[in-house]
Coordinates of C-alpha atoms in Angstrom, one line a residue:
X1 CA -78.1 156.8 112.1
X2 CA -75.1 158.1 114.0
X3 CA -73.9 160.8 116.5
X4 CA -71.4 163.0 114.7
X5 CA -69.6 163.9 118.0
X6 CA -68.6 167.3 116.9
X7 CA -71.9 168.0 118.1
X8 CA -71.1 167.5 121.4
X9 CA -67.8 169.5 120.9
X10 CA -66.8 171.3 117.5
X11 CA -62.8 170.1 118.0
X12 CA -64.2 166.4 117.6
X13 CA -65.6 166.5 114.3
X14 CA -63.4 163.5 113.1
X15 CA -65.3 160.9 114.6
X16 CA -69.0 159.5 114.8
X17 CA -71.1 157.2 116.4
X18 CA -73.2 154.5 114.6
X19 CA -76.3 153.2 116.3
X20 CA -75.8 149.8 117.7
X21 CA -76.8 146.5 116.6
X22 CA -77.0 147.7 112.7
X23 CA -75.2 144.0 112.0
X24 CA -73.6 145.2 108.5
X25 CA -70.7 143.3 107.3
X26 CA -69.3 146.5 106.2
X27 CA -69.4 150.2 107.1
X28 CA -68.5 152.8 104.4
X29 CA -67.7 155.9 106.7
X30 CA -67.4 159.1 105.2
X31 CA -64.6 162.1 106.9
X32 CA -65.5 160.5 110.2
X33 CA -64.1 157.8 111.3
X34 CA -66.7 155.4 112.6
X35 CA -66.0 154.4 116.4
X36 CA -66.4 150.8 117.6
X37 CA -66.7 149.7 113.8
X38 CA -65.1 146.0 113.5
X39 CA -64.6 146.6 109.4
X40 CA -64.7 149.2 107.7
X41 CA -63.8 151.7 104.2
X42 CA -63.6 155.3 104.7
X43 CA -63.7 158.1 102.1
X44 CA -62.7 161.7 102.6
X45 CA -63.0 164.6 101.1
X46 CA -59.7 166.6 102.2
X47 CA -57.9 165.7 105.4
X48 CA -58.3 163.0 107.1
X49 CA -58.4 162.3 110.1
X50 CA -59.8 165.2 110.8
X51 CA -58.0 167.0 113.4
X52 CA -58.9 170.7 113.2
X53 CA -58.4 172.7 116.3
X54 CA -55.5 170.4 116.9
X55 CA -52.7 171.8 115.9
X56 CA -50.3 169.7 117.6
X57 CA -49.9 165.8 118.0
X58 CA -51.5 164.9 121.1
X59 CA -53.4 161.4 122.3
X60 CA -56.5 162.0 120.3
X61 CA -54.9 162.5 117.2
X62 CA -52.3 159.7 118.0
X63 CA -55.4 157.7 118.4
X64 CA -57.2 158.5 115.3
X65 CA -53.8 157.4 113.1
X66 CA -53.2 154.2 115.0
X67 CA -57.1 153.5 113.9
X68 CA -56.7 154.3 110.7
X69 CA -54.1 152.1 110.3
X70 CA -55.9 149.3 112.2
X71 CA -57.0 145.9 110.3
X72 CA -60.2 147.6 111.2
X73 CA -60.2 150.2 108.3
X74 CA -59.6 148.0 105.4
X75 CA -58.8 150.6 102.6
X76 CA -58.6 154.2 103.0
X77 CA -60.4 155.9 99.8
X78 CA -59.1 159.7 98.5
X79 CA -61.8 161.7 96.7
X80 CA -59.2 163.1 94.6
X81 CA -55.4 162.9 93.8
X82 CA -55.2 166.5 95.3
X83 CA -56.6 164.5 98.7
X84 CA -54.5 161.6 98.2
X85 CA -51.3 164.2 98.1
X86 CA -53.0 165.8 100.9
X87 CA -53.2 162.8 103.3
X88 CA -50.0 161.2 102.5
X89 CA -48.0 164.9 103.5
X90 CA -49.8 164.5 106.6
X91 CA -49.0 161.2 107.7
X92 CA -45.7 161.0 106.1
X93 CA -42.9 160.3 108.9
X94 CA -45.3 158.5 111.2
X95 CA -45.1 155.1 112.3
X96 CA -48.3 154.3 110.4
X97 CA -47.2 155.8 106.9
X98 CA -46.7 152.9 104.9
X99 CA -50.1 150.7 106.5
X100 CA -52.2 153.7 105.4
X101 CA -50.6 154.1 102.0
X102 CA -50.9 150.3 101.2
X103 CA -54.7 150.6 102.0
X104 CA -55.2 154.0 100.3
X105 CA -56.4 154.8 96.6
X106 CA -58.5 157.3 94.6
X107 CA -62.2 157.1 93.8
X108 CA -63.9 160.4 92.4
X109 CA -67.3 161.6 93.6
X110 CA -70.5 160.7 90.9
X111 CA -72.9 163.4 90.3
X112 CA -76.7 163.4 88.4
X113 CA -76.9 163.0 84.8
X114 CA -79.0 165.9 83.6
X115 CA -81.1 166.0 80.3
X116 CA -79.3 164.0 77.1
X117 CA -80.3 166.8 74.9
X118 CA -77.9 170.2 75.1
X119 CA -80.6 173.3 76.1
X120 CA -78.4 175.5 74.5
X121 CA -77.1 173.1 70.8
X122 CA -79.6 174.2 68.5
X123 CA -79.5 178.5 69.5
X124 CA -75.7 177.9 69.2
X125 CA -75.5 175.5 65.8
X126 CA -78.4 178.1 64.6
X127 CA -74.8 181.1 65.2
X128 CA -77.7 182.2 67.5
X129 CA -75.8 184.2 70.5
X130 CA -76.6 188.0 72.0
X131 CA -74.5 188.1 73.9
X132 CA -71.9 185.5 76.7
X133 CA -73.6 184.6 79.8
X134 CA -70.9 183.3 82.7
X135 CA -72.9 181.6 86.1
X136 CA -71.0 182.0 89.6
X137 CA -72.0 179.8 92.2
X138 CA -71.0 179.4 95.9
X139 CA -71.9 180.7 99.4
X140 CA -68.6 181.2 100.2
X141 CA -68.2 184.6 97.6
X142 CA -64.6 185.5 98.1
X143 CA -62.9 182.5 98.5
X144 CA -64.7 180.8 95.7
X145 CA -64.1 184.0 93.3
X146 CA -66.7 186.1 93.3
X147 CA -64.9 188.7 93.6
X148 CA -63.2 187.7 90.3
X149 CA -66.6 187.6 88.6
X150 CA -67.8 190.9 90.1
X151 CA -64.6 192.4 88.4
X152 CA -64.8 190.7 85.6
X153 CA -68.3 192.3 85.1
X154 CA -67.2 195.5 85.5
X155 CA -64.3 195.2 83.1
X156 CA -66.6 193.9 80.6
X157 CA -69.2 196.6 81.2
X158 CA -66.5 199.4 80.8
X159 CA -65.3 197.8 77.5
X160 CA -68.7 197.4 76.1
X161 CA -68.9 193.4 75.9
X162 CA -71.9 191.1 75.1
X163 CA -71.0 189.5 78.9
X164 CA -73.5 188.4 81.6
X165 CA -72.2 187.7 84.7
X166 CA -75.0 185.6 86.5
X167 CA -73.9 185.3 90.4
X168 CA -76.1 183.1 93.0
X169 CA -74.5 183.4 96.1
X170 CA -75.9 183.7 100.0
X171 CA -72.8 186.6 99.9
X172 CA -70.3 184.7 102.9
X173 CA -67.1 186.5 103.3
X174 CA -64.7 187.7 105.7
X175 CA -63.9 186.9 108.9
X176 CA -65.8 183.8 109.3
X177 CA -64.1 181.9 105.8
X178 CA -60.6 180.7 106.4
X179 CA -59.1 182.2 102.9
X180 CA -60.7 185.8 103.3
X181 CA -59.2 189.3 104.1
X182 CA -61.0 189.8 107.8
X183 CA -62.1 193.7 107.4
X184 CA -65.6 194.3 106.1
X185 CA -64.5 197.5 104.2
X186 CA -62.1 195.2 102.0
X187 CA -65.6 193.5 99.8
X188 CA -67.0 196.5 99.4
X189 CA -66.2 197.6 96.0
X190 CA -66.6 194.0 94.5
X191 CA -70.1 194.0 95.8
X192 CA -70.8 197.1 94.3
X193 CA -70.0 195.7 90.7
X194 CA -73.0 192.9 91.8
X195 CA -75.6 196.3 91.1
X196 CA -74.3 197.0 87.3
X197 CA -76.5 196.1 84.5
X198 CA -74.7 193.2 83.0
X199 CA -75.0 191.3 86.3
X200 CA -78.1 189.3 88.0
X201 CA -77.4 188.2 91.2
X202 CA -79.6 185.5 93.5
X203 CA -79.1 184.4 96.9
X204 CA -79.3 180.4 97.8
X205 CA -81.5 178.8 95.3
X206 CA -82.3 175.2 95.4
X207 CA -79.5 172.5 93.9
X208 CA -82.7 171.5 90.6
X209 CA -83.0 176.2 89.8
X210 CA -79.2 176.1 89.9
X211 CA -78.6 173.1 87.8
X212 CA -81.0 174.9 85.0
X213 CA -79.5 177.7 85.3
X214 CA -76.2 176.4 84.9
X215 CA -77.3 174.3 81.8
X216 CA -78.7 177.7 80.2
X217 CA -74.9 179.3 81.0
X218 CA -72.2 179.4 78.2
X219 CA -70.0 178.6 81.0
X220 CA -69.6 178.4 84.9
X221 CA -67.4 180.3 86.6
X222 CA -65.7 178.8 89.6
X223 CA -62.4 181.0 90.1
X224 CA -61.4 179.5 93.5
X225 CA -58.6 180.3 95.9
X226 CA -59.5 177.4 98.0
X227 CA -61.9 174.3 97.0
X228 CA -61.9 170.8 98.2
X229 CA -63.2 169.5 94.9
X230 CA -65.0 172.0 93.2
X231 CA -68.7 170.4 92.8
X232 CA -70.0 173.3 90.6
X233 CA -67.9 172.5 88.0
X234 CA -69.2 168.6 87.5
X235 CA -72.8 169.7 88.0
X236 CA -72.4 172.0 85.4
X237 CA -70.3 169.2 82.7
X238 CA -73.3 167.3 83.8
X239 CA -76.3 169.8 82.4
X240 CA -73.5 170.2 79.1
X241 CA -71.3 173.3 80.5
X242 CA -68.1 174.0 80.4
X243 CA -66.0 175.6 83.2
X244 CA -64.1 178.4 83.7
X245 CA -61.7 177.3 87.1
X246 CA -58.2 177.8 88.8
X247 CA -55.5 175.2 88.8
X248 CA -56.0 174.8 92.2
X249 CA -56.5 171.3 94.7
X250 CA -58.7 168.7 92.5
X251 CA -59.7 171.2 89.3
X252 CA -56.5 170.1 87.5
X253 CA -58.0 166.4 87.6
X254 CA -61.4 166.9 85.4
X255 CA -60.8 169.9 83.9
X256 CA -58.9 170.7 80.5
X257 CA -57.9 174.4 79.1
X258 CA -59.6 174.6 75.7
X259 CA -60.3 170.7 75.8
X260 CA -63.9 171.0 78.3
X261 CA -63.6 174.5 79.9
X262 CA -61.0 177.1 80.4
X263 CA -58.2 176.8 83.2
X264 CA -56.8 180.7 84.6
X265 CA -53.6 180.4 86.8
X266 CA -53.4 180.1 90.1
X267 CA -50.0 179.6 92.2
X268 CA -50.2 176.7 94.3
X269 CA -47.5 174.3 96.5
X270 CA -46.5 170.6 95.4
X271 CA -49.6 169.2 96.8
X272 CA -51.9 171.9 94.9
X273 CA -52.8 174.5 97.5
X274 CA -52.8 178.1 96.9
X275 CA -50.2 180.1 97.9
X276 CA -51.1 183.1 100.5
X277 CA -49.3 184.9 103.0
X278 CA -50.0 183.2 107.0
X279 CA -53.3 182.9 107.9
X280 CA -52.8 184.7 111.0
X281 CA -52.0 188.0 108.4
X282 CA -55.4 188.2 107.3
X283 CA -56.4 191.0 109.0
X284 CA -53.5 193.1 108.0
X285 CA -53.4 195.6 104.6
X286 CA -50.2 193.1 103.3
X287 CA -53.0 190.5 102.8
X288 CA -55.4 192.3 101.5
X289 CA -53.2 194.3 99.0
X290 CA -52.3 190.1 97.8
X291 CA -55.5 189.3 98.0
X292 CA -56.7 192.4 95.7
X293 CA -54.1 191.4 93.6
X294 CA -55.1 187.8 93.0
X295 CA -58.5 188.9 91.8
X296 CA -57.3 191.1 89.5
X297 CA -54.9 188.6 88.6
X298 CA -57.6 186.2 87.5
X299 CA -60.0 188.7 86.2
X300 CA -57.6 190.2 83.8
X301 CA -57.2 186.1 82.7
X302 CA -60.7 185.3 82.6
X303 CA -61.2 188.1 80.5
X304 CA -58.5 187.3 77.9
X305 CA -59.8 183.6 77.8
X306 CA -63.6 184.6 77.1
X307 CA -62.7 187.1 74.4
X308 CA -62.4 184.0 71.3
X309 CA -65.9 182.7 72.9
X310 CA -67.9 185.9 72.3
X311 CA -70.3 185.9 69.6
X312 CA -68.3 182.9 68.5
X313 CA -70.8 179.9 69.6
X314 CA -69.2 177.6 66.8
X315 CA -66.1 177.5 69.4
X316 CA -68.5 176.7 72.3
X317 CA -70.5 173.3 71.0
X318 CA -67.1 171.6 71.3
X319 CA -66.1 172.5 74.2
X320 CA -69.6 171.8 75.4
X321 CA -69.7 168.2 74.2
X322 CA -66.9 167.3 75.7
X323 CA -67.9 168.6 79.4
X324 CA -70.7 166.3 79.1
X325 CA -68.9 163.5 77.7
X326 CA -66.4 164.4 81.1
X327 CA -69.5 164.1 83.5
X328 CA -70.6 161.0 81.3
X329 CA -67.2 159.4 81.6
X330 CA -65.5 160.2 84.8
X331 CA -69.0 160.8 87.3
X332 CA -72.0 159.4 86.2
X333 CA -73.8 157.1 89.1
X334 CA -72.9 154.2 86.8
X335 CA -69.3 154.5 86.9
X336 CA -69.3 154.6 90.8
X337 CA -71.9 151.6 90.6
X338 CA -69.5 149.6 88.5
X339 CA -66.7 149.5 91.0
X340 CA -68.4 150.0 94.2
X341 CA -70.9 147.1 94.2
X342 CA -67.8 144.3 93.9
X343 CA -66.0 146.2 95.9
X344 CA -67.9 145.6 98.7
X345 CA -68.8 142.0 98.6
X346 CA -64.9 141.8 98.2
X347 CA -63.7 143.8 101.2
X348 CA -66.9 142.8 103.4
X349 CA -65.6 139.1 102.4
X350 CA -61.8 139.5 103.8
X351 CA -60.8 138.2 107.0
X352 CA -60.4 140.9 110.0
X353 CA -57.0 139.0 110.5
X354 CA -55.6 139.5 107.1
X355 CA -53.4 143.0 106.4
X356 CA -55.5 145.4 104.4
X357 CA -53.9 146.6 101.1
X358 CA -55.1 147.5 97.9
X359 CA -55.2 144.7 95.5
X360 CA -55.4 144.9 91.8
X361 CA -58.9 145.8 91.4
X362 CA -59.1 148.6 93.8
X363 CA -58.2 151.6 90.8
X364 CA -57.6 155.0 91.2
X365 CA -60.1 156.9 89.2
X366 CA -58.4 158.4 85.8
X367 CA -57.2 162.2 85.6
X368 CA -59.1 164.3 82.2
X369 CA -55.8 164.2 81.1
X370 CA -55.7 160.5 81.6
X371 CA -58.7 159.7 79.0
X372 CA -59.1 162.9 77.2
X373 CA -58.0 161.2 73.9
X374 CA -61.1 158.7 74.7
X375 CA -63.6 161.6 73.5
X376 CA -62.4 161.7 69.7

């Protein structure tokens, strides 16, 4: 139990509470750093700490770095390299740099194994295929590119393609989503593509519908602007689907073009962030015109890399073995088991007085490009 203390107010959502007198040797915080903790690990997903509504250095922040770097927080645990590149640009120039970079390493998410047997291997090695169905899934419909699927459904439907666009989506854009053109008018004509005949759309659906669905899919579609890790492309490896995603943030790191899915460019800085005119532009035409741009950008990919995978599912079963063999190798629960469970006897085991710093054994989780030639 704890007391997330953004809950109190929103600009504090970096820190928690834990209930007293839990007695652990070790706490494994995750995002939030946990106050009054004498030891422990913290994972995080993007930024950390997490200051947002700060712009500016002030005493809180200052506090949350000088804790971070305390003998308290023993090791300082990246969900991705994108993260890791993330956190270091952040506290880079601070007294505390090198402390948190001695403690800090990578260690990817793990995600559900679904069924061993491919739904889809024996229509496919059968040459069975009507037609290419594509799943989008996200809340967050713009900046997680649905308006990039609803395009690319209407492209296909003008040219006459076997394409399915399947979209499940609770349809949140706009104002409210930090990557969005602010004016209402702007989604209008993508949404209209979500009423043409070659596209089924759903609103939320619970995480076990959408993992069927998404093992039933020739691929998922995930043609973000913005995406901390992109968990709808690992759930997807894990039911035996490949991915259609950006090179954007932490995609780059488990997914492959023509290897276990399809990558479509994406600009992006040094760390791996798309690049977008200021976010204070959004509600002006320039950002919109670049936004429009952007999905037609991708759209115009997405539909040159589908065209070699319709009515072409000998292409598909390898590209479909080897996003299982991704979520088999890189995310199972196993692999996280296999480091996590010495890794806390060893850190719980360290002395408060001793400097933390990553040792031999605490490993950065590989990159797809890192193991791909594992799969042969």
């Amino acid at each position: 139990m704890f007391l997330p203390f953004d809950k109190l107010l929103s600009s504090l959502d970096g820190v928690a509470l834990l209930a007293p007198f839990h007695n652990a040797d070790l706490v494994h915080a995750f995002n939030r750093l946990p106050v009054g903790e004498k030891k422990y690990v913290i994972s995080f997903e993007s930024h950390l700490p997490r200051r947002f509504g700060f712009q500016n250095d002030n005493a809180y922040t200052n506090w949350m770095v000088s804790e971070l770097a305390s003998p308290r927080c023993r090791r300082i645990i990246a969900l991705s390299h994108y993260a890791r590149r993330e956190f270091l640009s952040r506290v880079r120039g601070t007294d505390a740099a090198g402390e948190l970079e001695a403690k800090l390493f990578v260690r990817h998410p793990n995600v559900a194994i679904g069924p061993k047997e491919d739904p889809l291997a024996y229509p496919l090695s059968r040459g069975h295929m009507d037609e290419l169905v594509i799943t989008f899934v996200g809340g967050h419909f713009a900046r997680k590119g649905g308006c990039v699927a609803a395009l690319l459904a209407k492209k296909a439907y003008d040219e006459k393609l076997p394409l399915r666009i399947q979209t499940i989506s609770s349809l949140q854009m706009g104002a409210s989503v930090w990557t969005d053109p602010t004016s209402e008018t702007f989604f209008k004509p993508y949404l209209e593509c979500l009423k043409l005949p070659n596209v089924h759309h759903q609103d939320r659906l619970p995480n076990e519908a959408v993992r069927r669905i998404l093992g039933r899919s020739h691929f998922c579609f995930l043609p973000t602007f913005a995406d901390t890790f992109g968990y709808s492309i690992i759930e997807a490896m894990a039911e035996h689907t490949p991915s259609i995603g950006t090179s954007v943030q932490a995609i780059p790191e488990f997914l492959k073009d023509g290897f276990n899915g399809l990558m479509l460019p994406l600009e992006v800085d040094a760390i791996g962030k798309w690049l977008r005119p200021s976010y204070d532009t959004r509600g002006e035409k320039s950002y919109e015109t670049h936004f429009a741009e952007q999905v037609e950008h991708l759209a115009d990919h997405a539909l040159a890399a589908i065209r070699p995978y319709l009515d072409a599912p000998d292409k598909l079963l390898p590209l479909r073995r080897n996003a299982r063999l991704t979520a088999e190798k890189m995310f199972a629960p196993g692999v996280s088991g296999a480091f996590y469970d010495p890794f806390y006897e060893r850190v719980a085991a360290e002395k408060l007085s001793s400097r933390p710093q990553c040792g031999p054994l605490d490993v950065s989780s590989p990159t797809i490009s890192d193991i791909a030639d594992q799969f042969a």
